[in-house]
């Protein structure tokens, strides 16, 4: 078939399928894009041409910002448990580099996205083209090289003939649970438009089988020995439980062996919040229940976790425990000098369940019964703590989150809460009562301000039957709210709860705790003194949301919030609920987080902070 490189690319992408557990879905659901001279005549023309035919093979969705459209693709892919994703096409130059943050977010969270930045002329015939970098030392460096370190696969298609092998490699990485992340094919603008005779075979429908690797027998035997020699085991459930859809297997394994389960941000909801073995969030933003058990456990069984510093409390949380790490990638399984069980989470839990206890006689091995009972008591204690935190009369942030939680848990079709940065992720991690395993969507690998609305749009595209409730702080909102317009354009309904505390309260608190005097964290006018101590910024975020096409409601107290949420849920169009919560915090941190403090300072509070810092630092372990 004689097609341009871009036409061949679009045709190929529309014919790729993923398969897992016998279910097939489109691997590339559609293409987000913003056009410029670097892609309009190539990928843009190809998308338009296919639309002119009998069927639109690869649906195109215009977005407002390239970073945001990668977030939307991530939100979609995560909500689809990594079995399907979107492509993102951009022009050259700033359109392409705008995607770097989105790519990093995808790769760090291990979420598949396909990025198609335009690139400068392969022939260099007209160089330097508008927006070309021109590195004087090296003509083959372009701004797209900034995408290399944040991509799990990167290729530049300098000739049409290079496309087929690059496409096959790109699909392989996207569907590989161990390798996945941002996949980038940089497309020089002249090559996009160049015609070539492609073999028909390139365009056949292809099914990519998403593997569920099983554990190696010897590794399984070592893992079983580690478990059977433990008395006080604790499971840390991460995002891998979710992507493997291993919730049922996790619950059975935990119940049969009496093992409590703590959850990372990505793993939250792995067990229903009211399960007796669910001890909730673990780590710096963890519950007292999970963090107490973490300190006393003799074996930590990580399932699908990358052990971020929030999870390990910067390597101070786990006491004398050894680690057994179930992970689909050896890179994560090897962390903390753990016993490695490299496998799909579901397969590993099934295999462990079948093997544990079989070597020590008839009775199945169980954790020390006093340990399991203690976990249940601690978890009950934390449930009471949640009740206190969300139960006040005043509309503090914890009360607000409790109200949103009640609304989401009452939805007949289920809901998804979306958040990423600021003070809410910590409160949500501790306080949110997840009723089902796909309800909680907090992007905390990159904790990227601006992910919330764009990511929420992707979640809704993947799960249209669910109500998607985006929680966004004023700081995040000001950074990236424009995808409300895209949601309106697509008729995709979001409920956005805009929580305005007039600044960066999370970083304000952190700033104070490290002796940085909350500098620059409240949104205020520069006053007569030359400091940022004037009036609040005269910024009207509710009016801003309305200007983007959303319906906007303002809630002034708890009752008002309940009413506004009921209205928003019943509405058919994107609705923003604007709230200014009153000051008031939830339960404090149960474990440390390493944020280095100035070693010398003239500020007394910084010196005091450094003393506290040095004390905690002594608890930091190497986990060898
Ligand atoms: C893109 C980006 N820039 C900076 C940060 C660092 N940061 C983390 S939270 C935060 C403030 C968030 O403010 P807001 O959304 O209003 O939430 P609040 O802390 O007030 O709850 C900042 C600046 C970040 N996470 N992401
Ligand atoms: Mg704020």
XYZ file of C-alpha atoms and ligand atoms in Angstrom, residues 67 101 397 420-425 446-450 452 472-477 479 499 501-508 523, ligand 1:
58
model
C 1.258 18.071 29.067
C 6.402 16.189 32.363
C -10.705 19.703 54.715
C -2.549 14.203 42.742
C -0.812 16.971 44.684
C -1.070 19.293 47.664
C -2.402 18.524 51.105
C -5.249 16.314 49.931
C -3.306 13.182 48.915
C 4.981 12.075 40.322
C 2.427 13.954 42.451
C 2.078 16.394 39.624
C 0.103 19.587 40.166
C -2.225 19.919 37.223
C -6.235 16.283 38.499
C -8.295 19.879 43.033
C -6.536 22.488 45.166
C -6.383 26.140 44.124
C -2.666 25.842 43.366
C -3.144 22.868 41.083
C -6.185 24.490 39.510
C -1.519 25.508 37.081
C -10.761 23.345 47.266
C -7.337 27.603 50.711
C -5.665 30.531 48.939
C -2.243 29.094 48.542
C -0.005 26.091 48.886
C -1.068 24.955 52.354
C 0.812 21.664 52.130
C 4.065 23.307 51.177
C 3.302 26.142 53.606
C -1.360 33.671 47.470
C 4.084 20.645 38.946
C 4.399 20.733 40.387
N 5.069 21.796 40.879
C 5.359 21.873 42.189
C 4.999 20.887 43.053
C 5.351 21.020 44.530
N 4.083 21.181 45.295
C 3.504 20.126 45.895
S 2.050 20.509 46.591
C 2.169 22.129 46.143
C 1.076 23.095 46.471
C -0.264 22.657 46.005
O -1.203 23.675 46.250
P -2.730 23.389 46.169
O -3.066 22.677 44.919
O -3.477 24.651 46.436
O -2.986 22.334 47.354
P -2.865 22.598 48.937
O -1.470 22.246 49.316
O -3.212 23.988 49.221
O -3.822 21.606 49.506
C 3.371 22.343 45.460
C 3.809 23.676 44.966
C 4.322 19.777 42.501
N 3.943 18.718 43.236
N 4.011 19.735 41.192
